[in-house]
XYZ file of C-alpha atoms in Angstrom:
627
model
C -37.478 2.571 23.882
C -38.728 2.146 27.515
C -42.960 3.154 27.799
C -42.483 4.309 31.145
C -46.406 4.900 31.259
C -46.511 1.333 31.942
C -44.710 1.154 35.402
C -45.488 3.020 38.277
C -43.958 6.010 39.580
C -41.090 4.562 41.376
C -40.477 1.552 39.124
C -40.332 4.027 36.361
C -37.702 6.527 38.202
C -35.763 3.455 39.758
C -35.836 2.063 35.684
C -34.613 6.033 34.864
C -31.570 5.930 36.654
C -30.785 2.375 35.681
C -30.680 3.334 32.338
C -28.518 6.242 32.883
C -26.049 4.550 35.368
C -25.609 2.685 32.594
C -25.098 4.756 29.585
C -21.415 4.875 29.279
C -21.193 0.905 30.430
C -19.734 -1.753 28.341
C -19.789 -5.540 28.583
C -18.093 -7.948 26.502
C -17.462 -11.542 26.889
C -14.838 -13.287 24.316
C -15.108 -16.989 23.328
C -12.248 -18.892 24.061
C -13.516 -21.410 21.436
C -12.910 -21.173 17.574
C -12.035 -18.139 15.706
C -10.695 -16.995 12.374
C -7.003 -17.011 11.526
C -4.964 -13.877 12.028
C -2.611 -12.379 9.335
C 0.477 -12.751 10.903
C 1.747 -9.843 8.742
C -1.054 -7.735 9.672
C 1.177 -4.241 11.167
C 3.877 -2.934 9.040
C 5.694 0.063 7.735
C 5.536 2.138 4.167
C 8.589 3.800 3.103
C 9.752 6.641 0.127
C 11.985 8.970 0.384
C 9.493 11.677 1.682
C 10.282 14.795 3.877
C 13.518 13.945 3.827
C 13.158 10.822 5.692
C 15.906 8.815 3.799
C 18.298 11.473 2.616
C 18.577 13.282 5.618
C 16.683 11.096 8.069
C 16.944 7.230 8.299
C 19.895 6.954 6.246
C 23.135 7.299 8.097
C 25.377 9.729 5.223
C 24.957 13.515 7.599
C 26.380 15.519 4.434
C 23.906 17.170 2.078
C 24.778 17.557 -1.524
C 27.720 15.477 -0.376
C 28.272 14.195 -4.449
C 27.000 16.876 -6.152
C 25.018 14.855 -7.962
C 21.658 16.875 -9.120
C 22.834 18.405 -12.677
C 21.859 21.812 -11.446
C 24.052 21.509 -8.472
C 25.615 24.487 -6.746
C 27.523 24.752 -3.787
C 24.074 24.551 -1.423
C 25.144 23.422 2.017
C 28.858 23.949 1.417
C 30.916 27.471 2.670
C 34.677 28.066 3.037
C 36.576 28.088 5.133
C 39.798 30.433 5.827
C 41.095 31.988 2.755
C 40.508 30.343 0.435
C 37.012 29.356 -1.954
C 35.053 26.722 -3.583
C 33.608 26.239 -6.877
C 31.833 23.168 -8.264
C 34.215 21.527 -10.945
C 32.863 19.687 -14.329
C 36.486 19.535 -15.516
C 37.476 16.656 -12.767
C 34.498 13.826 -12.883
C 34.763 11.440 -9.520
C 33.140 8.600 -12.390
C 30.354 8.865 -14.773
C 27.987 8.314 -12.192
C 29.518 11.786 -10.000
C 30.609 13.766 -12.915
C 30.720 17.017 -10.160
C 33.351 17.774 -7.964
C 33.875 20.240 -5.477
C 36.993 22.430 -6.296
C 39.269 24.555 -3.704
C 40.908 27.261 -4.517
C 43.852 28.491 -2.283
C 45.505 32.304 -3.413
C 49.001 32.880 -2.962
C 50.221 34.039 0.324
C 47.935 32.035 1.841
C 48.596 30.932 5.658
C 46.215 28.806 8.286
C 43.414 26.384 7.886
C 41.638 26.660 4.848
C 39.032 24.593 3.518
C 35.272 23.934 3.642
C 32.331 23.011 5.976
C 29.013 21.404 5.465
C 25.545 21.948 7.624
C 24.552 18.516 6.593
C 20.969 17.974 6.554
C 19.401 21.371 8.696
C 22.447 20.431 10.836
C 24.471 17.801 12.004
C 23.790 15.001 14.704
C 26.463 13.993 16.766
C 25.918 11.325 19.015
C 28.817 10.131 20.328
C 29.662 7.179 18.639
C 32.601 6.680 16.473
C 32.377 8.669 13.466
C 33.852 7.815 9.380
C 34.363 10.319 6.944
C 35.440 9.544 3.252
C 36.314 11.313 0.508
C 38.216 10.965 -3.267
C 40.850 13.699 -3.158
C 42.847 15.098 -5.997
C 45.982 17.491 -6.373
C 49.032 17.280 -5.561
C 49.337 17.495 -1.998
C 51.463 15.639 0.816
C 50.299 16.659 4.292
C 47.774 16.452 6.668
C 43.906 16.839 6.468
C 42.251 18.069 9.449
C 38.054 16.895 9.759
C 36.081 18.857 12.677
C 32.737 18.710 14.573
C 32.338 21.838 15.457
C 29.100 23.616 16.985
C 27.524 26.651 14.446
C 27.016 28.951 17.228
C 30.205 29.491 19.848
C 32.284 26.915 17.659
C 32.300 24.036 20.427
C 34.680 20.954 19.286
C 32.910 17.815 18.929
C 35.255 15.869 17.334
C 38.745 16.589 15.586
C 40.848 14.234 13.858
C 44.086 15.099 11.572
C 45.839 12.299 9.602
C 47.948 12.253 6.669
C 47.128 12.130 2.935
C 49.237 12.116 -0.130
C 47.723 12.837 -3.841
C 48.279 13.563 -6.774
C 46.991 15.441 -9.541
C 46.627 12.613 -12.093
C 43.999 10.712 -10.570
C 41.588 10.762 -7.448
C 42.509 9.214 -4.273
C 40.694 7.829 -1.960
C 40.655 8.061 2.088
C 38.763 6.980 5.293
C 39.175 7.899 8.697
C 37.129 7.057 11.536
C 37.513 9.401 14.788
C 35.508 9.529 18.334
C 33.292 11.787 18.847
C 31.862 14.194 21.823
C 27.794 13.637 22.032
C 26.186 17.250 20.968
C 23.270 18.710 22.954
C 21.998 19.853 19.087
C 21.916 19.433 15.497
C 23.973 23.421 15.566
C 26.974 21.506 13.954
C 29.324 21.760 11.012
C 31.587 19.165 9.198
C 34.776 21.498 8.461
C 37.527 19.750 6.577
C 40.865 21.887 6.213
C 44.705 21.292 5.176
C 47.717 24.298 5.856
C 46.904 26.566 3.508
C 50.484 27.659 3.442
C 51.401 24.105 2.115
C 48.651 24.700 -1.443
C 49.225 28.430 -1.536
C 48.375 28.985 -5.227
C 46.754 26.237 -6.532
C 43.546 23.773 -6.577
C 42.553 21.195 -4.730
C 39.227 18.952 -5.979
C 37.307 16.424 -3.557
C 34.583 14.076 -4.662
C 31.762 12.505 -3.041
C 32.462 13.317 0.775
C 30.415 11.051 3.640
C 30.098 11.432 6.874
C 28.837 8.447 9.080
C 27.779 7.686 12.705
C 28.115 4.060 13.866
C 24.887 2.510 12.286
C 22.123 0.450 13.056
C 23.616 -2.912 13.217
C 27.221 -1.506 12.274
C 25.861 -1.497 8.325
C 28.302 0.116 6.112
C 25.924 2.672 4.571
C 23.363 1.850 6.901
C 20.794 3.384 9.320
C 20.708 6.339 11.886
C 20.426 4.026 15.299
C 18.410 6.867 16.925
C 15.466 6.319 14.586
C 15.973 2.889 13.376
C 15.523 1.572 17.018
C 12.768 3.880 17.231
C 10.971 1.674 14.310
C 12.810 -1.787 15.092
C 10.477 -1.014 18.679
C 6.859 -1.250 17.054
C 7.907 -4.961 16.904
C 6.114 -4.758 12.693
C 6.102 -7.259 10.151
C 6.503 -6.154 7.061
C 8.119 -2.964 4.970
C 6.536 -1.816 1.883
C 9.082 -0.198 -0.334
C 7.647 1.812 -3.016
C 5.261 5.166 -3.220
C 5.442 7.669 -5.744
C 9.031 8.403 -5.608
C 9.141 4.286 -7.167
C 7.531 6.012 -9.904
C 9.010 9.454 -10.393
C 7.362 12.052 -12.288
C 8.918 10.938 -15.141
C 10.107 7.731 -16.360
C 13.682 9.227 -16.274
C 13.176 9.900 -12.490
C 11.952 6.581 -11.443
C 13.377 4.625 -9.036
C 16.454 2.739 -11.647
C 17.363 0.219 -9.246
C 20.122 -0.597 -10.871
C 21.357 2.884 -10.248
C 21.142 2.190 -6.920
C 23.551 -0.684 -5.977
C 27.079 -1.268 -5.471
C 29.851 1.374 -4.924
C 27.800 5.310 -3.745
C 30.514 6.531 -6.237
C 28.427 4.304 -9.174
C 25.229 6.309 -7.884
C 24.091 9.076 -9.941
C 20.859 9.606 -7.917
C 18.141 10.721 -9.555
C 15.319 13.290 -8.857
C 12.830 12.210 -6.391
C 9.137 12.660 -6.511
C 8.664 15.136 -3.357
C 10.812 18.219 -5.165
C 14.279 17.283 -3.688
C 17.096 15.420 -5.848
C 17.990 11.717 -4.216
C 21.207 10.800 -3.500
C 20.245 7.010 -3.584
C 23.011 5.920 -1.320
C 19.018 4.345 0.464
C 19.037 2.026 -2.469
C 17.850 -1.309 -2.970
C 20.204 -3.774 -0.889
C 20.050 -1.159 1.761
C 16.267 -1.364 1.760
C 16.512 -4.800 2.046
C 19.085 -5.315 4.443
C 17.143 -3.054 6.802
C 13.518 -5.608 6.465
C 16.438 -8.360 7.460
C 18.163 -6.334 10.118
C 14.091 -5.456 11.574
C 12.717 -8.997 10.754
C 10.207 -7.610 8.428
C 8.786 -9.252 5.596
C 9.940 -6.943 2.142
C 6.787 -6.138 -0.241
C 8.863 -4.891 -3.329
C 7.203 -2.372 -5.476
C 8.214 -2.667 -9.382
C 7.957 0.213 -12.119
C 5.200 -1.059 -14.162
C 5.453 1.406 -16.953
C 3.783 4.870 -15.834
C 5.047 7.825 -14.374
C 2.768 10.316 -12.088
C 3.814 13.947 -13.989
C 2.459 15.064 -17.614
C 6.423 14.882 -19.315
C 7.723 11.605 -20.575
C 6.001 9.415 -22.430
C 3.892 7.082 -20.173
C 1.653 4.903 -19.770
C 3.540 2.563 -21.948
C 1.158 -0.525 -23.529
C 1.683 -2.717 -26.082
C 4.788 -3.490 -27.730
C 6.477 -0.585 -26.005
C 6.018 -2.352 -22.354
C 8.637 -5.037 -23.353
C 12.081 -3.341 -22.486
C 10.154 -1.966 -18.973
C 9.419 -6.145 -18.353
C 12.992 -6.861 -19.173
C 14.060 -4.382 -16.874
C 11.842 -5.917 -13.717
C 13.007 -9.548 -14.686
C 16.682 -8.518 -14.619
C 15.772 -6.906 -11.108
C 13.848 -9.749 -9.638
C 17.106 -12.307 -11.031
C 19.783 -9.589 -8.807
C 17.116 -10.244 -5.983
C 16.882 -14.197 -6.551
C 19.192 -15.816 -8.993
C 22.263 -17.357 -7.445
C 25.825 -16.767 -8.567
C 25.471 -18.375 -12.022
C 23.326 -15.987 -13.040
C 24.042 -12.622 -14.471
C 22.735 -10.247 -12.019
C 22.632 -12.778 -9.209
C 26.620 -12.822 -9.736
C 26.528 -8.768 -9.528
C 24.330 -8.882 -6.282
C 26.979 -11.167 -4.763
C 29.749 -8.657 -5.806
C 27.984 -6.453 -3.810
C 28.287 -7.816 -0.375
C 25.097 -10.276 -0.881
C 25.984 -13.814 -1.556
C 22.675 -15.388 -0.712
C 19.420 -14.542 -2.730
C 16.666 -11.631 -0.952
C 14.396 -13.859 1.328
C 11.282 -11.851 -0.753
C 7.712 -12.994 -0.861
C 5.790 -10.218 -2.236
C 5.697 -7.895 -5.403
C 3.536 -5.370 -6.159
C 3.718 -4.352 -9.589
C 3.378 -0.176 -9.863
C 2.288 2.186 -7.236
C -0.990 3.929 -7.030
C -2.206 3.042 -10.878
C -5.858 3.791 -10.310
C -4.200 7.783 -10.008
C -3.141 10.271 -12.263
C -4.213 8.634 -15.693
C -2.828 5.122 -15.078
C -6.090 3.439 -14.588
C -6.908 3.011 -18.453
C -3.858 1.265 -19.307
C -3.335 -0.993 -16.168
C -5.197 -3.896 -16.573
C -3.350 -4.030 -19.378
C 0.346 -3.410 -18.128
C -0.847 -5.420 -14.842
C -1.579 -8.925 -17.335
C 1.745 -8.175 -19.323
C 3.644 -8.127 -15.932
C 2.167 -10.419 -14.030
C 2.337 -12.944 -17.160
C 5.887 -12.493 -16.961
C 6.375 -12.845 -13.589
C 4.346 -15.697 -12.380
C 6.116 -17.047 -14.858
C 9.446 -17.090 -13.580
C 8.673 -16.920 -10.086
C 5.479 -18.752 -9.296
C 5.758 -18.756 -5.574
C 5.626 -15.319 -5.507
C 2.677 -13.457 -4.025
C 1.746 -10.549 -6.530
C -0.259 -7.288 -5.656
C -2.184 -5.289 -7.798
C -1.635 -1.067 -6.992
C -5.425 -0.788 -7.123
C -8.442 -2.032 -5.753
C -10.233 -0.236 -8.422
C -12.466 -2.759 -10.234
C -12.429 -0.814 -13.249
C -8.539 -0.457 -13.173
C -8.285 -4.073 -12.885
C -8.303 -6.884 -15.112
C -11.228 -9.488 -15.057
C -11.029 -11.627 -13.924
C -8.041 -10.640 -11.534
C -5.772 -13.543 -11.309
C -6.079 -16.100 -8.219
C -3.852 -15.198 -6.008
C -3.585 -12.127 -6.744
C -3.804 -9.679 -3.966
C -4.569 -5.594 -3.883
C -3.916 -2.292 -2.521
C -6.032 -0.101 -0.881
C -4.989 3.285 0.040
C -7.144 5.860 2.438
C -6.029 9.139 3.884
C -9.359 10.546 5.280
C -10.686 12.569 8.343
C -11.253 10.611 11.372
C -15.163 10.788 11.410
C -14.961 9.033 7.886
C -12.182 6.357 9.363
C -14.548 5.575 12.460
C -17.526 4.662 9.808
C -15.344 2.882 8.041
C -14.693 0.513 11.189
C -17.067 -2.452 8.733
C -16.055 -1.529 5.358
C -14.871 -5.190 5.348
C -17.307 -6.940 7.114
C -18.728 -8.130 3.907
C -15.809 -8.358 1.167
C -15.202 -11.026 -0.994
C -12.962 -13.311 0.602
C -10.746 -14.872 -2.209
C -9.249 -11.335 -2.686
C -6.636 -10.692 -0.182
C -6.152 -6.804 0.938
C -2.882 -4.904 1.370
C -3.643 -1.117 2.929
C -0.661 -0.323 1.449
C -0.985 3.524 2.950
C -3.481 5.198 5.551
C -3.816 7.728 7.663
C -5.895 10.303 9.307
C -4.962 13.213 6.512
C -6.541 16.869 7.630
C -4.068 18.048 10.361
C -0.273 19.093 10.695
C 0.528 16.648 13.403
C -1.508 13.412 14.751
C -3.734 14.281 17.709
C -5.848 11.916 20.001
C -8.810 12.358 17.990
C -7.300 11.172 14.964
C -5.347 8.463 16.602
C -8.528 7.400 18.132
C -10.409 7.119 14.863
C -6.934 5.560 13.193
C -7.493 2.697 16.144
C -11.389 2.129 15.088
C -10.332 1.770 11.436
C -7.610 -0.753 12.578
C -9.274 -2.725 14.851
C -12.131 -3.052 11.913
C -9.199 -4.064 10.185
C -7.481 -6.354 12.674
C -11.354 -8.553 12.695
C -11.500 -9.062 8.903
C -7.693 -9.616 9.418
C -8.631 -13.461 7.362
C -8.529 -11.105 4.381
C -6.658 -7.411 5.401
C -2.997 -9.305 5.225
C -1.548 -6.012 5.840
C -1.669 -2.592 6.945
C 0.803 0.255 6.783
C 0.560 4.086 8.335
C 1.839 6.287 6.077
C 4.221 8.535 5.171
C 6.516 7.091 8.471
C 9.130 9.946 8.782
C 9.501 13.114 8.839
C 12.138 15.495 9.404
C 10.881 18.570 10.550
C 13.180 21.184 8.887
C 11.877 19.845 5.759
C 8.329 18.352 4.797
C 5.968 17.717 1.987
C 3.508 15.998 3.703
C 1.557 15.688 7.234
C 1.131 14.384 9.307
C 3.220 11.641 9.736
C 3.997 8.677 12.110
C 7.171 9.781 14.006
C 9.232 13.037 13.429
C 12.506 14.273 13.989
C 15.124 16.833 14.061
C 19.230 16.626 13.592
C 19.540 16.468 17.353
C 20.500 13.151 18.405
C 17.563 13.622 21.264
C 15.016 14.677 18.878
C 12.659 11.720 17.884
C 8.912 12.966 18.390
C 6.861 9.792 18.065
C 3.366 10.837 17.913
C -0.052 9.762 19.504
C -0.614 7.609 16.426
C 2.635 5.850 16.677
C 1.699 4.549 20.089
C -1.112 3.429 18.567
C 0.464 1.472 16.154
C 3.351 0.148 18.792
C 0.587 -1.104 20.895
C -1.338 -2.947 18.694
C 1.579 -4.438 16.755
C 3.341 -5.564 19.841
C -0.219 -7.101 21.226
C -0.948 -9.701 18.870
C -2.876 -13.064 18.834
C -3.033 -15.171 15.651
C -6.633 -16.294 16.122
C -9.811 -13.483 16.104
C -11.997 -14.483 18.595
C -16.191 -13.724 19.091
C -17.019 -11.189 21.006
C -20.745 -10.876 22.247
C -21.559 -8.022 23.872
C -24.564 -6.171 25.732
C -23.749 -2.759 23.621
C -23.480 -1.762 19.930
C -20.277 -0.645 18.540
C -19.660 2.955 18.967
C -18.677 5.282 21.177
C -16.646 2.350 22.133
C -14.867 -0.481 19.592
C -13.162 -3.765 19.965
C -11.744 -6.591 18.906
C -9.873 -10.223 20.851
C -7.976 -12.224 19.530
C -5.661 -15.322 21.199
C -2.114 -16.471 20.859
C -1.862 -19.757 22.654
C -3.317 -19.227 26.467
C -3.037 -15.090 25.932
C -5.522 -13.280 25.054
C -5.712 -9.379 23.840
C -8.732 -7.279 23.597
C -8.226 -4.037 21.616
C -10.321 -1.003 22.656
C -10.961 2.942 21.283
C -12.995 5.055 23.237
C -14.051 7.558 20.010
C -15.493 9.963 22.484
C -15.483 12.896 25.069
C -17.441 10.384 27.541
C -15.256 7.860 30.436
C -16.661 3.975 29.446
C -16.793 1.740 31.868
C -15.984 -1.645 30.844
C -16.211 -5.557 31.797
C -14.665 -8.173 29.753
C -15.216 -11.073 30.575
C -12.425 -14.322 29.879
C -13.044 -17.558 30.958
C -9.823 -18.952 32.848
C -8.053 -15.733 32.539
C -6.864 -14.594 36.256
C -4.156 -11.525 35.541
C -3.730 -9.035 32.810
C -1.580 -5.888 31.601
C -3.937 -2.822 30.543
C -2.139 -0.366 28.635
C -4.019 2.744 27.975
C -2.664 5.734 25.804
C -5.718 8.681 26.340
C -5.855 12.650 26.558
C -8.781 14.227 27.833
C -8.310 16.907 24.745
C -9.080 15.735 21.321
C -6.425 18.017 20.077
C -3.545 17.091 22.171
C -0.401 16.280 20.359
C 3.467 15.448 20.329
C 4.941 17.866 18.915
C 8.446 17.992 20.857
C 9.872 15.176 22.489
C 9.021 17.031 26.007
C 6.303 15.512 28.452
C 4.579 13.147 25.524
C 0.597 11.777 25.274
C 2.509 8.353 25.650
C 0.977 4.797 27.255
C 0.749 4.058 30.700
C 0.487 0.342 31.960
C -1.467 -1.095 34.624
C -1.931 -4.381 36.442
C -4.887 -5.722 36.398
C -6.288 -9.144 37.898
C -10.083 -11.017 37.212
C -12.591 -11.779 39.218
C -14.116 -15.056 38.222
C -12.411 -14.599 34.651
C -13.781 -10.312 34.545
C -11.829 -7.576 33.959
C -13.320 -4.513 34.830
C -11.801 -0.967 34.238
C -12.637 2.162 32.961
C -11.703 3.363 29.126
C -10.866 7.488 29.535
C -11.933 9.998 26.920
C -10.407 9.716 23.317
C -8.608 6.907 24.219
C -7.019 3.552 22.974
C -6.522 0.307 25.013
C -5.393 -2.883 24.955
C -5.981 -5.504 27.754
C -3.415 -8.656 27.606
C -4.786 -11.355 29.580
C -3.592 -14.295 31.051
C-alpha cells in the first residue's frame, strides 16, 4: 500500500497513474540456466467406450447392432426392404460368440429388390474412400447381392456394388466386397443390401454379423475412422490411457474380458458397457494397442482388479477369492508380452501380432477409492501388484487412487497414482499449486480431468483447464501425466459433458472445442527442462510457466480474466518467436458446430534485446515459442 500523504500533490497523482498504467502489466524474465526435468509423457489421451465414441465413433465398423449381439437384441437399426421382412433368428447361430442372426423372409410371388437397410450409428458417413462390407450368408441361393449407399431423404446413390454369391443352407458363408464410393454432404445415409426377390420367392435367407468399413486410419483392418483419428494423431500426445469404468463394468460379468475381445469379430460376444449401451468390442485390446503404435503414444493398460462399480455381482473380491481374477491379469499381461513359446503369446501372434506390446505402464483397477472399493483395495492392490512385479519387474505400476486411506502403507517404491478431478473452473484456477508442495518420491498420473459443470467447453473453462495445467506442467518432475477426459463424443448420443472434441456421422462434422486447442497447443509446445521464472507480479489474473528444449524456449500463458494483460518476457539470446493465442472476449463462447470456430491464431513476433512484448486478450491462453 502506497501512503500517498507522504508525497506531494503532484508526486502523489504522477505515482496514481503509474500505478494504474500499470495494473494489467506483466513482466517475466526466464533463466536460461538450470531447471527441473520435464515428463516427457506429460499430455495424453483417456479412452472408454463413452457416448458412443468407440462403437459408433472412433472405430471404423458404420453398422449398429451389426451382430446382434446384446441378448435382448431386436431388430433396432435394421428395416426391410421391398417385400419381403426380417426377424432375428436363434435357430441359425453365426458361432457361440454371435448366437443371433438376422433372418429374411421372402413370400411367394415375390418380384424386385428385397432385402434390408441399416442407419448405422444416427446415420452413415460416407467419405469417399473405398468402402468393405462383409457378411456370413446362409440359404440356398446362387445369384447376385446388390450393397447400396443411398441418402435417407431423396434416396441419392452413394455407392452401389452387385457381385455374385453362392450358399447354401448347410452352413454359413462368408463374403467381402470392397466398392468406391461418392463423398456424402451428410450422415442422411442407409446401408441397403438386396438380392431378386423373384430368385428366393418363398423361402429364408439368414445373414450374420454384417460390417461396413471406410478405408481406415493407417489402412488397419478393423481400424479407425481417419476423420477423427487424424483429428487426435494432431495434438502431437504421448500417451493413451485405456481403461475407465466401462474396464470395470457394473458387474463383474460386464467387465472388460479381454480375452473376449481378440481375434476373429465373429469370436466377439461383446458385452454390456458401463454408459447403458451394449459393446460390440470389435475396439478391443490389439486394436487399442495398435492405435498407441499407429499415434506414437505410450499405452497405460488398465487391469480388472476385482471390483465392479454397480450393487449386483459379487465384488469386491479379497482373500482367497482374488486368485482366479490374478490368473486372469497374468494370462493377459503373457498375450501382451510372452513370445511365441508361450501360451497366450502364441495366440497373440495368431492374431496378426508377432512381436510382444511395447507396454510400460499398468494400472491395476479404475477409480477404487469410488463406489465401495476403497475398503478392500489396499488389499487387492498388494495381491496384484505382488503378482505382477513379480513377473514383470520393469514394469511401472499405478495405483487407481491417490486416496491415502485406500492405499496400502507403505505404498510400494515405484509405485505411481491416479488422481482424478472434474471441477468448476474457479476451483481448477486455485488449484494452479496443489502440487507445489507434494511428496516427491510419489509419481502422479491425472488419469482424468476436466472442467465438469457445462454442456460444452467454453473459454472460461478452457482458461481455468490451462491454469490447472500449466500448475501441472511446473511440478511436471512429479505430474508424469495428464489426460482430459471423456475425449469423444458423438453428439446423437451422450452420457456425459462436456467433452474434448465432438462429432456427428457427417464426414465434415468434427467440432473440436476451445479446450482441445488448449490441449493441442500445449502438447505440441513442449520443452523437457522447467525453467525459473521471476517476475514483477503475483500469479493471477495472469499464469505461466517456461520451459526449454535445446536452444527453444516456450512460455505458457492464461489470462483467467475479463481484463487485456500486457506482457514482457524477457529471454536472454532469444531474437524471434511464434505467439499463438486462442482467446474470446465472451467467457461463454463455444464450438458447438464446426462453423466459424474460437480456434488459435499465430503471430510473428521478434525481441528486442532478448524481450518479447505483447498483449494477452481476455479469457485467453498463449504460448510464446522462442528462438
Amino acid at each position: 500500500m502506497v501512503a500517498f500523504s507522504t508525497l506531494s500533490g503532484l508526486n502523489a497523482l504522477l505515482m496514481l497513474f503509474s500505478l494504474i498504467g500499470s495494473a494489467n502489466a506483466v513482466s517475466l524474465k526466464v533463466s536460461t540456466d538450470g531447471g527441473n526435468s520435464s515428463s516427457p509423457l506429460l499430455y495424453g489421451f483417456m479412452i472408454e467406450d463413452i457416448n458412443h465414441c468407440g462403437d459408433g465413433g472412433i472405430y471404423s465398423q458404420l453398422l449398429q447392432n451389426n451382430g446382434l449381439q446384446d441378448p435382448s437384441a431386436n431388430t433396432t437399426s435394421w428395416a426391410s426392404v421391398g417385400d419381403a421382412t426380417i426377424a432375428v433368428d436363434t435357430n441359425n447361430p453365426l458361432t457361440s460368440a454371435i448366437p443371433r442372426t438376422l433372418r429374411l423372409d421372402v413370400p411367394k410371388g415375390s418380384s424386385g429388390q428385397v432385402g434390408f437397410s441399416n442407419e448405422g450409428y444416427w446415420g452413415i458417413p460416407v467419405d469417399g474412400s473405398t468402402y468393405q462390407s462383409e457378411f456370413w450368408i446362409k440359404g440356398d441361393f446362387n445369384n447376385n447381392v446388390t450393397i447400396r449407399l443411398v441418402g435417407s431423404n431423396g434416396g441419392t446413390e452413394y455407392a452401389s456394388k452387385s457381385f455374385p454369391v453362392t450358399a447354401n443352407a448347410e452352413k454359413f458363408t462368408n463374403f467381402t466386397v470392397s466398392f468406391p464410393t461418392t463423398k456424402a454432404p451428410d450422415g442422411n445415409v442407409l446401408y441397403e443390401l438386396t438380392v431378386d426377390g423373384a430368385q428366393v420367392a418363398g423361402s429364408s435367407l439368414y445373414f450374420g454379423l454384417l460390417q461396413l468399413y471406410p478405408s481406415t486410419y493407417h489402412s488397419r483392418r478393423n481400424g479407425l475412422k481417419p476423420y477423427i483419428a487424424d483429428t487426435l494423431d494432431a495434438v502431437h500426445a504421448s500417451f493413451l490411457r485405456i481403461g475407465g469404468n466401462n474396464l470395470e463394468g457394473n458387474d463383474e460379468n460386464s467387465r472388460f474380458k479381454w480375452n473376449e475381445t481378440i481375434g476373429p469379430v465373429e469370436n466377439r460376444p461383446g458385452h454390456q458397457g458401463a454408459w447403458g449401451y451394449y459393446n460390440t468390442d470389435g475396439l478391443g485390446l490389439d486394436e487399442y494397442l495398435w492405435w498407441a503404435e499407429d499415434m506414437e503414444l505410450a499405452p497405460i493398460l488398465s487391469i480388472y482388479a476385482g471390483f465392479s462399480l454397480g450393487s449386483g455381482g459379487n465384488t469386491p473380491f479379497t482373500g482367497d477369492a482374488l486368485t482366479p481374477w490374478v490368473d486372469d491379469v497374468m494370462d493377459q499381461l503373457e498375450y501382451v508380452f510372452g513370445d511365441s513359446s508361450t501360451k497366450f503369446g502364441s495366440l497373440r501372434a495368431s492374431n496378426g501380432r508377432a512381436n510382444p506390446w511395447n507396454i510400460t505402464m499398468v494400472e491395476i483397477g479404475n477409480e477404487d477409492n469410488l463406489g465401495g472399493g476403497c475398503e478392500s483395495y489396499a488389499e487387492r492392490f498388494t495381491v496384484f501388484y505382488d503378482a505382477i512385479h513379480k513377473a514383470y519387474p520393469d514394469l511401472t505400476l499405478i495405483a487407481s487412487t491417490d486416496n491415502p486411506s485406500c492405499l496400502p502403507n507403505p505404498l510400494p517404491e515405484g509405485t505411481w497414482v491416479d488422481f482424478h478431478n472434474y471441477n468448476n473452473p474457479d476451483t481448477l484456477v486455485d488449484q494452479f499449486n496443489m502440487f507445489d508442495n507434494s511428496n516427491r518420491s510419489v509419481p502422479y498420473l491425472i488419469g482424468e480431468y476436466s472442467r465438469s459443470d457445462i454442456d460444452w467447453p467454453n473459454m472460461k473453462g478452457s482458461v481455468s483447464e490451462a491454469v490447472y495445467m500449466l500448475g501441472l506442467e511446473r511440478n511436471s518432475d512429479v505430474v508424469k501425466m495428464a489426460s482430459y477426459a471423456p475425449l469423444l463424443q458423438l453428439v446423437n448420443s451422450t452420457q456425459w459433458k462436456p467433452d474434448l472434441v465432438a462429432f456427428t456421422q457427417s464426414p465434415d462434422s468434427i467440432i473440436n472445442s476451445t479446450s482441445y486447442y488448449v490441449q493441442q497447443m500445449f502438447s505440441v509446445n513442449r520443452g523437457d527442462t522447467i525453467k525459473e521464472v521471476t517476475s514483477d507480479s503475483a500469479f493471477g489474473p495472469v499464469y505461466w510457466v517456461a520451459s526449454s528444449a535445446g536452444n527453444q524456449y516456450f512460455v505458457k500463458l492464461a489470462n483467467y480474466g475479463a481484463d487485456t494483460q500486457k506482457v514482457t518476457v524477457s529471454i536472454p539470446g532469444m531474437k524471434t518467436g511464434k505467439l499463438t493465442v486462442l482467446a474470446d472476449n465472451d467467457p461463454n463462447a463455444e464450438n458447438t458446430d464446426s462453423q466459424s470456430p474460437v480456434a488459435p491464431v499465430d503471430s510473428n513476433v521478434n525481441a528486442s534485446d532478448g524481450s518479447f512484448t505483447f498483449t494477452l486478450p481476455a479469457w485467453s491462453v498463449a504460448v510464446l515459442a522462442a528462438n
